[in-house]
Coordinates of C-alpha atoms in Angstrom, one line a residue:
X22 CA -48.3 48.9 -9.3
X23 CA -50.8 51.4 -7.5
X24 CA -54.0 50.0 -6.5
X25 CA -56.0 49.2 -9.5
X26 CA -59.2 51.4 -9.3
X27 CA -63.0 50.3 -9.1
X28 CA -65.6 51.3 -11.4
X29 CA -69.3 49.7 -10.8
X30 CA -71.5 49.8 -14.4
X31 CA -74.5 49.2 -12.5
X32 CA -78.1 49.2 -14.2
X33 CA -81.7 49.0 -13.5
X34 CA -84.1 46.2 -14.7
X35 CA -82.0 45.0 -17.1
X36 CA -82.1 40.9 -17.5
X37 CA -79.0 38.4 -18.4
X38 CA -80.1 38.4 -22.4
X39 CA -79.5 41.9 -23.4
X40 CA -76.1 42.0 -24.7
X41 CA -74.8 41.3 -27.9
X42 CA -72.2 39.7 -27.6
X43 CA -73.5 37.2 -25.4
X44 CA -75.9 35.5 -28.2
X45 CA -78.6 38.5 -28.2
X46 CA -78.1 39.5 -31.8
X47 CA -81.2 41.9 -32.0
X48 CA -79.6 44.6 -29.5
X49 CA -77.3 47.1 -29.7
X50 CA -74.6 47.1 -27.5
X51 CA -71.5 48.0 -29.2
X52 CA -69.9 49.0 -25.9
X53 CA -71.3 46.3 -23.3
X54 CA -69.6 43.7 -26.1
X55 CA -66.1 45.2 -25.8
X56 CA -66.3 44.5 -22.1
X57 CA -67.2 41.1 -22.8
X58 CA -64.5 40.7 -25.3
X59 CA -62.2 42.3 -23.1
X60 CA -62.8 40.7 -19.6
X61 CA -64.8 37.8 -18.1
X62 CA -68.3 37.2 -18.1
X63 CA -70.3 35.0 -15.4
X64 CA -73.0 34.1 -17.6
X65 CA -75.4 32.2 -14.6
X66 CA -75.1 35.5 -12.4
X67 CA -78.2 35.5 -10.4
X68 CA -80.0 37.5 -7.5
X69 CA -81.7 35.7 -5.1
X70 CA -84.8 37.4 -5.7
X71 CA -86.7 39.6 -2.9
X72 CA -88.9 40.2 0.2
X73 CA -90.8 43.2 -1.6
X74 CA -92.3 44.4 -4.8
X75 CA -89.5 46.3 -5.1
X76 CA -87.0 43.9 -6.0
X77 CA -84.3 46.3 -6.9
X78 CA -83.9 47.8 -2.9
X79 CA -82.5 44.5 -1.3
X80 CA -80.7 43.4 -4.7
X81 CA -79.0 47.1 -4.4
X82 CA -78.2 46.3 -0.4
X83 CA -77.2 42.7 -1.0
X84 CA -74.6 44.3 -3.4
X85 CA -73.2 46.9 -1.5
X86 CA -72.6 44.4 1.8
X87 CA -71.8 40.9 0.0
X88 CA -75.1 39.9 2.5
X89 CA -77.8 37.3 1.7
X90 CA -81.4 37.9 1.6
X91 CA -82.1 37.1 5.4
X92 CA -79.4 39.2 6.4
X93 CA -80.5 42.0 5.8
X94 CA -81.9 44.7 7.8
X95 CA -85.4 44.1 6.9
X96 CA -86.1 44.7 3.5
X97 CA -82.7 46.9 2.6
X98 CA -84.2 50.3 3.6
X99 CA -81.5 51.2 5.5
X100 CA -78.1 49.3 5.9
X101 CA -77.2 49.2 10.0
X102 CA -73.9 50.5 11.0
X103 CA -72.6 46.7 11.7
X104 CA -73.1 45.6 7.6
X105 CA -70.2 47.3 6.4
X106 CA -70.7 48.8 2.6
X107 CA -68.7 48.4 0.0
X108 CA -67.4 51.9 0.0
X109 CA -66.6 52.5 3.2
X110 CA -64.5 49.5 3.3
X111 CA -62.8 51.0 -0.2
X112 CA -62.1 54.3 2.0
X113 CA -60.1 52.5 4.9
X114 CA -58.4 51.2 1.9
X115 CA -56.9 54.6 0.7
X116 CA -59.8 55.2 -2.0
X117 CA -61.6 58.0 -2.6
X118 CA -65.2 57.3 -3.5
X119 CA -67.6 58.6 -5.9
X120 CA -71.1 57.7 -5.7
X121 CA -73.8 59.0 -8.4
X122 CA -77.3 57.7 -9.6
X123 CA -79.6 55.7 -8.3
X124 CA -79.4 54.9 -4.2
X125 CA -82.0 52.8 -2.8
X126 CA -80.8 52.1 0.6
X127 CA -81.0 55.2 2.4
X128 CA -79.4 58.4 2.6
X129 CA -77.1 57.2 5.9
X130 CA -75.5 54.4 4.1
X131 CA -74.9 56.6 1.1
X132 CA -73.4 59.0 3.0
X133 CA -71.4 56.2 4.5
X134 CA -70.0 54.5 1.6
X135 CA -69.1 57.8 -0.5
X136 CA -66.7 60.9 0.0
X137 CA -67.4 62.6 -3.2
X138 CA -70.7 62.2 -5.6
X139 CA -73.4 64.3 -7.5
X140 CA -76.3 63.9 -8.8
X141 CA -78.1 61.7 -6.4
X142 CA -81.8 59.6 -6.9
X143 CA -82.7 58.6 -3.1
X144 CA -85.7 56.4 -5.0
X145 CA -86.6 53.6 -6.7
X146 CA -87.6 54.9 -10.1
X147 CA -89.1 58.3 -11.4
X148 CA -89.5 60.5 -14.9
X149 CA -85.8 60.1 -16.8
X150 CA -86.2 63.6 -18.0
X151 CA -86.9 65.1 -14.4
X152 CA -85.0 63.0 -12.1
X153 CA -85.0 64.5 -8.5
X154 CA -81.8 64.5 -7.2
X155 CA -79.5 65.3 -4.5
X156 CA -76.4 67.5 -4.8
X157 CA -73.4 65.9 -2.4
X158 CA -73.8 66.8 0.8
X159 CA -70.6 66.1 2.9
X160 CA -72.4 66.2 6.0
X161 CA -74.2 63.5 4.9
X162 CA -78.0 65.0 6.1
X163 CA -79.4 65.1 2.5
X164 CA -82.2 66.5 4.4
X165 CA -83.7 68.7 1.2
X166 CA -87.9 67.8 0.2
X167 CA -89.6 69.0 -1.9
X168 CA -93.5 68.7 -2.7
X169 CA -95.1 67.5 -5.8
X170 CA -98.0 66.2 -6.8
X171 CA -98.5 62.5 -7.1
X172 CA -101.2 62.5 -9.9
X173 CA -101.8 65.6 -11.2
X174 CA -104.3 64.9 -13.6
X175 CA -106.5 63.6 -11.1
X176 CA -105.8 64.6 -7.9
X177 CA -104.6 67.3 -5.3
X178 CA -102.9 64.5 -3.2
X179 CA -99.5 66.4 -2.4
X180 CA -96.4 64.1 -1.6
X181 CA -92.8 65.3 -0.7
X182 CA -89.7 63.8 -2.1
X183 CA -85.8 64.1 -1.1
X184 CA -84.4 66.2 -3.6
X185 CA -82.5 69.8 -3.6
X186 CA -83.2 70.1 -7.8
X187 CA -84.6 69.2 -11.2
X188 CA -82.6 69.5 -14.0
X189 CA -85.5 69.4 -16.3
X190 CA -85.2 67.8 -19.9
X191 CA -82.1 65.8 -19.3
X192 CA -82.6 62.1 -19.5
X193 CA -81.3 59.9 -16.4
X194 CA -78.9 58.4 -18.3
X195 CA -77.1 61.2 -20.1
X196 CA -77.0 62.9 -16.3
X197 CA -75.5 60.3 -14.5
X198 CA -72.6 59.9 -17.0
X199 CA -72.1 63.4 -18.1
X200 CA -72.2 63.9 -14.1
X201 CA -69.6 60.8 -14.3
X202 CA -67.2 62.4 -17.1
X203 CA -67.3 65.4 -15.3
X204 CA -65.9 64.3 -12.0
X205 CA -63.3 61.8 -13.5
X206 CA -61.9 65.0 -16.0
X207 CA -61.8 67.3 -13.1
X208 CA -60.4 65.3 -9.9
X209 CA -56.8 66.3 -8.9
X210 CA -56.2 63.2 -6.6
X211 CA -53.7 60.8 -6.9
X212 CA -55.3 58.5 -5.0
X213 CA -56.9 55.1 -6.1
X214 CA -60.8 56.1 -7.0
X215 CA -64.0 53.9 -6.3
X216 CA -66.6 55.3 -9.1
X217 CA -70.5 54.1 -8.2
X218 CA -72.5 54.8 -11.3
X219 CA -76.0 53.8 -10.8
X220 CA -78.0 54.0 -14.0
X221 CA -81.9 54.2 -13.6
X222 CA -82.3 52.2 -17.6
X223 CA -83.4 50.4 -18.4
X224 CA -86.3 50.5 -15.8
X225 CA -89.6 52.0 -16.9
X226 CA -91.1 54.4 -17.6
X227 CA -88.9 53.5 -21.0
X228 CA -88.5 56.5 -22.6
X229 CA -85.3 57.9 -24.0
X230 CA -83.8 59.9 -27.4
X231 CA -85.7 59.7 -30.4
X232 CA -82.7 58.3 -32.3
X233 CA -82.9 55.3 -30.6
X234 CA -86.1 54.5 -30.5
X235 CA -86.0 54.3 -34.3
X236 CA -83.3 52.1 -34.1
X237 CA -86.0 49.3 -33.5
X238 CA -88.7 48.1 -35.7
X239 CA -91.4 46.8 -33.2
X240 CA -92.6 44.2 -35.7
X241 CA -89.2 42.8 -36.5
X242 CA -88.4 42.3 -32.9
X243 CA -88.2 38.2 -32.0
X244 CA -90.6 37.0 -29.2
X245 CA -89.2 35.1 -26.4
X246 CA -90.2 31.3 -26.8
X247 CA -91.7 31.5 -23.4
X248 CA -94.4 34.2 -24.2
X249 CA -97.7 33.8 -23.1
X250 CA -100.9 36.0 -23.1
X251 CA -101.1 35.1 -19.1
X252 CA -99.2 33.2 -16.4
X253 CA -100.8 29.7 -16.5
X254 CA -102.1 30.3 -12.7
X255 CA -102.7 33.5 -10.2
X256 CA -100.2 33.4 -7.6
X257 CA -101.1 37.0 -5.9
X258 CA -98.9 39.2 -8.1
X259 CA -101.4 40.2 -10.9
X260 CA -101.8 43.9 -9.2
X261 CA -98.1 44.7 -9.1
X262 CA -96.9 47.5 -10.7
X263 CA -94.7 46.1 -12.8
X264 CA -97.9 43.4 -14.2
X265 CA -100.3 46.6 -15.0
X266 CA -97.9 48.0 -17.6
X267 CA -100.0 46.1 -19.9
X268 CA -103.5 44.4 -20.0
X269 CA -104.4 41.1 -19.5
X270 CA -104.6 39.3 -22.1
X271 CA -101.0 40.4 -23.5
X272 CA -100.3 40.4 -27.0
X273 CA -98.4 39.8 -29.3
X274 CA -97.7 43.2 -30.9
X275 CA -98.0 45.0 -27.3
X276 CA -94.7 42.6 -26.1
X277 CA -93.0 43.9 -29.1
X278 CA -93.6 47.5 -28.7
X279 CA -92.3 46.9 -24.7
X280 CA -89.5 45.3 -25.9
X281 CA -88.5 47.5 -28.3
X282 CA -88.5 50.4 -26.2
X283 CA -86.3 48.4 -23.3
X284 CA -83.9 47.8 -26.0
X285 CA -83.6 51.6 -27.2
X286 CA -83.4 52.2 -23.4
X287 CA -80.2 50.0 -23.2
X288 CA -78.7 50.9 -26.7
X289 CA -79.0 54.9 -25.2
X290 CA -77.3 52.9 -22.0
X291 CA -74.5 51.9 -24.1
X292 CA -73.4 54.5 -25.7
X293 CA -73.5 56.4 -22.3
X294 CA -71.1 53.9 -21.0
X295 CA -68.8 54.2 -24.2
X296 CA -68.7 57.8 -23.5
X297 CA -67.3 56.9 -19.6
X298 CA -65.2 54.1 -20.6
X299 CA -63.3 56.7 -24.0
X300 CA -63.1 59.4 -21.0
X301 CA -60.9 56.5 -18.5
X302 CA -58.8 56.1 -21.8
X303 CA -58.2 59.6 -22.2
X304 CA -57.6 60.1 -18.7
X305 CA -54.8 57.0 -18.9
X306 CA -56.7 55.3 -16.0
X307 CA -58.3 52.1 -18.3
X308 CA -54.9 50.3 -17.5
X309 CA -55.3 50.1 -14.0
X310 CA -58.8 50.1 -13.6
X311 CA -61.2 46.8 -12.9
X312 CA -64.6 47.2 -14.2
X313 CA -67.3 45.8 -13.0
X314 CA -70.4 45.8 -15.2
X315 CA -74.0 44.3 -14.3
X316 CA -77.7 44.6 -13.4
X317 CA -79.6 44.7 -10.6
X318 CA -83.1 41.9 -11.5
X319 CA -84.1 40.6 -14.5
X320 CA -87.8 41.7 -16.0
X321 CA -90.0 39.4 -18.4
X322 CA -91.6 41.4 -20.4
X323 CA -94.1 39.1 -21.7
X324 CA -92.3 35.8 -20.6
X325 CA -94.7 33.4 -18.8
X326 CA -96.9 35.7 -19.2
X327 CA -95.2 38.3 -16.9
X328 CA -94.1 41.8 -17.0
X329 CA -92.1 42.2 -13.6
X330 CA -89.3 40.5 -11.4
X331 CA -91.6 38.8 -9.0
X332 CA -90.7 35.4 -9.7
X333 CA -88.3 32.8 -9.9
X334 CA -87.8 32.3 -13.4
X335 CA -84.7 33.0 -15.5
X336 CA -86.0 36.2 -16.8
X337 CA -86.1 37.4 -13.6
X338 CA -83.5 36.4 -11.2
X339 CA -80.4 36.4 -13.8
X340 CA -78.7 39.6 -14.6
X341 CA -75.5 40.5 -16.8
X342 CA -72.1 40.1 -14.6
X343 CA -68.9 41.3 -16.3
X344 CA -65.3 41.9 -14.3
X345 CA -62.4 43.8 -16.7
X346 CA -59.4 44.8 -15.6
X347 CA -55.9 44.0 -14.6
X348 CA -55.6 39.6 -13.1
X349 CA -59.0 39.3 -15.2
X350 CA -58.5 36.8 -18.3
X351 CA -60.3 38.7 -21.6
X352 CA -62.7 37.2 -23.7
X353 CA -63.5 34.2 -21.4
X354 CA -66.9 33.3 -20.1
X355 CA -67.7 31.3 -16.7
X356 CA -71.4 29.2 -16.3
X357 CA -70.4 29.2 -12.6
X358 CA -73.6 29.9 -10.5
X359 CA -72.9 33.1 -8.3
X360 CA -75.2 36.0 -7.0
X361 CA -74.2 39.6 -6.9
X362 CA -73.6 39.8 -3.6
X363 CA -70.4 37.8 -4.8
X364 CA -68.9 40.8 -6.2
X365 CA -67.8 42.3 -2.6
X366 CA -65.7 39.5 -1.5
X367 CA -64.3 39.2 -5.4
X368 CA -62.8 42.3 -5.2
X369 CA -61.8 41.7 -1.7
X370 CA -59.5 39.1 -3.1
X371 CA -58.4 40.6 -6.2
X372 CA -57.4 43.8 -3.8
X373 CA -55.3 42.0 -1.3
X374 CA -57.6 43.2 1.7
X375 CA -59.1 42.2 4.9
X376 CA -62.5 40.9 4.5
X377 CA -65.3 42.5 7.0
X378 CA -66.8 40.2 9.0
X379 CA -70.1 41.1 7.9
X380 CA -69.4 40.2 4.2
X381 CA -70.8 36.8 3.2
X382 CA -70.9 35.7 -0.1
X383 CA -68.2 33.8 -2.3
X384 CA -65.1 35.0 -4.3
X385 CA -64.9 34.7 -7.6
X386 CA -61.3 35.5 -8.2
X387 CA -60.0 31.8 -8.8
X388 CA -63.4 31.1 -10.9
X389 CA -62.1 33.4 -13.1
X390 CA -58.1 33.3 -12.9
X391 CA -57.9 29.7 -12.9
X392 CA -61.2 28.9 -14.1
X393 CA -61.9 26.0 -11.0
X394 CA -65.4 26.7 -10.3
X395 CA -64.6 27.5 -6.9
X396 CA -66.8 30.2 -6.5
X397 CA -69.8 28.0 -7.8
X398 CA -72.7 27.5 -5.9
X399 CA -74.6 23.8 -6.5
X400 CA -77.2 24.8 -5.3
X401 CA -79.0 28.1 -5.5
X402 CA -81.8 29.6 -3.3
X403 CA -84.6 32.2 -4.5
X404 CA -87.7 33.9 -2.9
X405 CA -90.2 36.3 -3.7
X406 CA -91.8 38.1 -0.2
X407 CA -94.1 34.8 1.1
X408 CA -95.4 33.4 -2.0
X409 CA -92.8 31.8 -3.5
X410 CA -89.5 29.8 -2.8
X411 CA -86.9 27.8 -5.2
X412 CA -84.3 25.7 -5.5
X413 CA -81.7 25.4 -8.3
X414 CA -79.3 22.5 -9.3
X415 CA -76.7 23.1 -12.0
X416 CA -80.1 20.6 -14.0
X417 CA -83.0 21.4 -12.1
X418 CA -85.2 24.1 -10.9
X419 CA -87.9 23.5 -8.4
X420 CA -90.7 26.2 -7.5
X421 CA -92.9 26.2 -5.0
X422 CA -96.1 28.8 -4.9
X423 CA -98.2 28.6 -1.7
X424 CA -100.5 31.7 -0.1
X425 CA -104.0 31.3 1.6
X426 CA -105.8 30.6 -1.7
X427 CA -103.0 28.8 -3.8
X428 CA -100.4 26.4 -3.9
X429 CA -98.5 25.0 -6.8
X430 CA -95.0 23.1 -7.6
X431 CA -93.4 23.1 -11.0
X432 CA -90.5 21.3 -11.9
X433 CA -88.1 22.2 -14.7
X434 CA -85.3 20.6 -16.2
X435 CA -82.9 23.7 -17.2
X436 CA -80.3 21.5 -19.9
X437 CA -83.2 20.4 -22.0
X438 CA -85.7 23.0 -21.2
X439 CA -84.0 26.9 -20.9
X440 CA -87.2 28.7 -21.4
X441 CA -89.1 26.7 -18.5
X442 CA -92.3 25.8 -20.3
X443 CA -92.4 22.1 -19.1
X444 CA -93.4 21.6 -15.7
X445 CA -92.1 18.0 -14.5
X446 CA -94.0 17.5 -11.7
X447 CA -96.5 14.7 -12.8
X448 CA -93.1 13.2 -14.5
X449 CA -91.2 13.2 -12.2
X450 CA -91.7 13.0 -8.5
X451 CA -88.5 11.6 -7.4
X452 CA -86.6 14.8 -8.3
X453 CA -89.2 16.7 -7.1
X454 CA -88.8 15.0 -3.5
X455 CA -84.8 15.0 -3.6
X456 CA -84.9 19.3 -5.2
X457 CA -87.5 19.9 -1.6
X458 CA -84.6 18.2 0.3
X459 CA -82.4 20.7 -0.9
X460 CA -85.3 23.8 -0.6
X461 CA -85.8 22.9 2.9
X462 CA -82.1 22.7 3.6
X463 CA -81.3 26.0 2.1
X464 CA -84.6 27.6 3.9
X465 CA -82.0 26.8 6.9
X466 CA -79.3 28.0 6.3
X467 CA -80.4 31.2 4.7
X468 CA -82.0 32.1 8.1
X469 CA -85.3 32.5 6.3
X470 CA -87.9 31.7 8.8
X471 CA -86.0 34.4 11.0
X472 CA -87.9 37.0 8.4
X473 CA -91.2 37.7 8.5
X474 CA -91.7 36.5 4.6
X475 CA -90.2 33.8 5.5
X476 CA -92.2 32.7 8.1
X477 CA -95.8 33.4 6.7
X478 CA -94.8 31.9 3.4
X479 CA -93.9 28.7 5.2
X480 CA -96.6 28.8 7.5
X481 CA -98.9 28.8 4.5
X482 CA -96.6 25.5 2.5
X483 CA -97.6 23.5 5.7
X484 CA -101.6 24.1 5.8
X485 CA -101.5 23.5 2.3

């Protein structure tokens, strides 16, 4: 058999309870269930968090090298020369590349990981009906800027942003896969193809077709159990972008509305990726083909009182995971804990190839051919920049807040409480001490005080 090929599903804000098929009954993901039905689905699939606001940059770069957190170059700007990428390893291999959508992680390491693409974001989010992108440049300068202005409606302030054109009036997600359809109908290769398509959706602003929209009645739509009108203490995020898309308190009917609109956002999602997956069919390529679907953070949208990423909750740190394809079992599910920066070394080992030296994370191949858990991580380690760190058991989660004005600890117990609305602490201070055991051990070897976030947020758990 020729090498399978590699197609990444990868999209943008989208949290681990947005498909269908996987116990969300209100959304509309017609095409995200057949994946499920037909491959396996890591249900605990988690990111680690991040050392920014912007979550999504060194989720994006963990992905690419199969590197933790800490190692990274800073916080994922730019991926050195000595982390080898994802793509460029598929290269060596014989692949050719495609790489379209979203790129956070500079133009170098894109140029680095693809040999063919179109239709390029160098950003982390912007207007889905003017997206500024980047034709391919195969001298890899992607040196094009253009000005704009930042606010027009109430300033002069002029910015520039890497782009060489607008195509005005089509949405993000319609580009990136008719961009996607395109290539894969027109390629002449016979070679084994790596296809990169990085959807900007479900990230805000949430706009998309009409049709979609009124696919969701705002008042019908269920609230999470968690949802509060405000986080139950200030831990330095209330002025993050992501927390001013709606006023404090938040309501009721303003949740629903935001929800609503995420879920048109991913149903518009779906049908884009039916469209990609009908063209592999056509094309006689779905045969040989392993598929890769998932997201890059979660979002809360009104859980604990949050809108963002920047935390350690559920919402926010677990993300969809599905692999299809040929060696995958179909219709199975795995509660294995993993991160994304698994997915490198799985495909490592479902290729046959070498493993870079720089590639870190666990494989998940035998988790899902054999279903041994041997890919499953006991304990799990999250951050967000230096105000929070946390520990995860396969029972218990244990957070812990500290900055120059705050420190808190809460405690949950995952099997009986899911939605994390019953802190433990006062209950419990035995598991409290024995889950810090573990926090402090993982805050070793995840090389965190070697990173600046790491260090202040430590420095400021010790004075307090």
């Amino acid at each position: 058999m020729n090498k399978p090929n590699i197609i990444l599903l990868f999209t943008d804000d989208q949290h681990f309870n947005t498909i269908n098929a996987l116990g969300n009954k209100e959304v509309h993901t017609p095409n995200m269930d057949k994946l499920v039905k037909e491959g396996c689905s890591f249900t605990h699939a988690h990111i680690p968090g991040g050392t920014c606001g912007a979550v999504c940059m060194p989720s994006r770069a963990m992905l690419h090298t199969g590197r933790s957190l800490f190692h990274l170059q800073k916080e994922g700007q730019e991926i050195p020369k000595e982390h080898v990428l994802m793509g460029e390893h598929l290269q060596k291999q014989g692949y050719d590349c495609f790489g379209t959508g979203k790129w956070h992680n500079g133009s170098d390491a894109y140029a680095r990981s693809f040999s063919e693409g179109g239709e390029i974001f160098f950003g982390g989010m912007w207007d889905h009906w003017n997206v500024p992108a980047h034709s391919f440049d195969p001298t890899g300068k992607y040196d094009s800027a253009v000005p704009y202005i930042k606010d027009a409606f109430h300033s002069r302030e002029m910015d520039v942003m890497q782009s060489d054109h607008i195509s005005p009036g089509k949405h993000s997600t319609d580009l990136f896969a008719e961009t996607t359809i395109n290539w894969l109908e027109n390629r002449e290769s016979d070679k084994p193809f790596f296809l990169s398509v990085a959807f900007m959706a479900p990230h805000d602003p949430r706009t998309m077709p009409q049709k979609y929209m009124d696919m969701f009645d705002p008042e019908k739509i269920t609230l999470p159990e968690n949802f509060a009108p405000e986080h139950s203490f200030d831990y330095g995020i209330r002025d993050v972008r992501d927390e001013v898309l709606a006023p404090y308190p938040r309501t009721e009917k303003e949740v629903r509305q935001h929800m609503a609109e995420y879920y048109a956002m991913i149903a518009h999602l779906d049908d884009a990726i039916g469209d990609i997956l009908a063209t592999l069919e056509k094309k006689g390529e779905m045969e040989n083909s392993i598929i890769i679907f998932a997201g890059d953070n979660g979002l809360a949208l009104g859980q604990h009182g949050l809108f963002g990423k920047q935390s350690a909750y559920e919402h926010s740190t677990r993300v969809p995971l599905v692999f299809k394809g040929p060696g995958i079992p179909s219709n199975e599910q795995r509660n294995d804990h993993c991160y994304l920066f698994d997915i490198f070394p799985t495909l490592i080992d479902l290729l046959g190839i070498e493993r870079p030296v720089s590639v870190e994370g666990n494989s998940l191949k035998d988790s899902m051919q054999k279903n041994d858990r041997s890919g499953h991580r006991e304990d799990m380690y999250f951050a967000y920049e230096d105000k929070l760190r946390a520990v995860k058991s396969d029972e218990y989660k244990l957070v812990e807040y500290a900055g120059s004005d705050f420190r808190e600890t809460q405690l949950f117990n995952l099997a009986s409480d899911p939605w994390e609305l019953n802190n433990l602490v006062s209950q419990n201070p035995e598991k409290v001490e024995e889950m810090k055991e573990k926090l402090y051990k993982l805050r070793d070897d995840w090389d965190d005080l070697k990173h600046p976030t790491g260090r202040a947020f430590w420095d400021f758990y010790s004075e307090n």
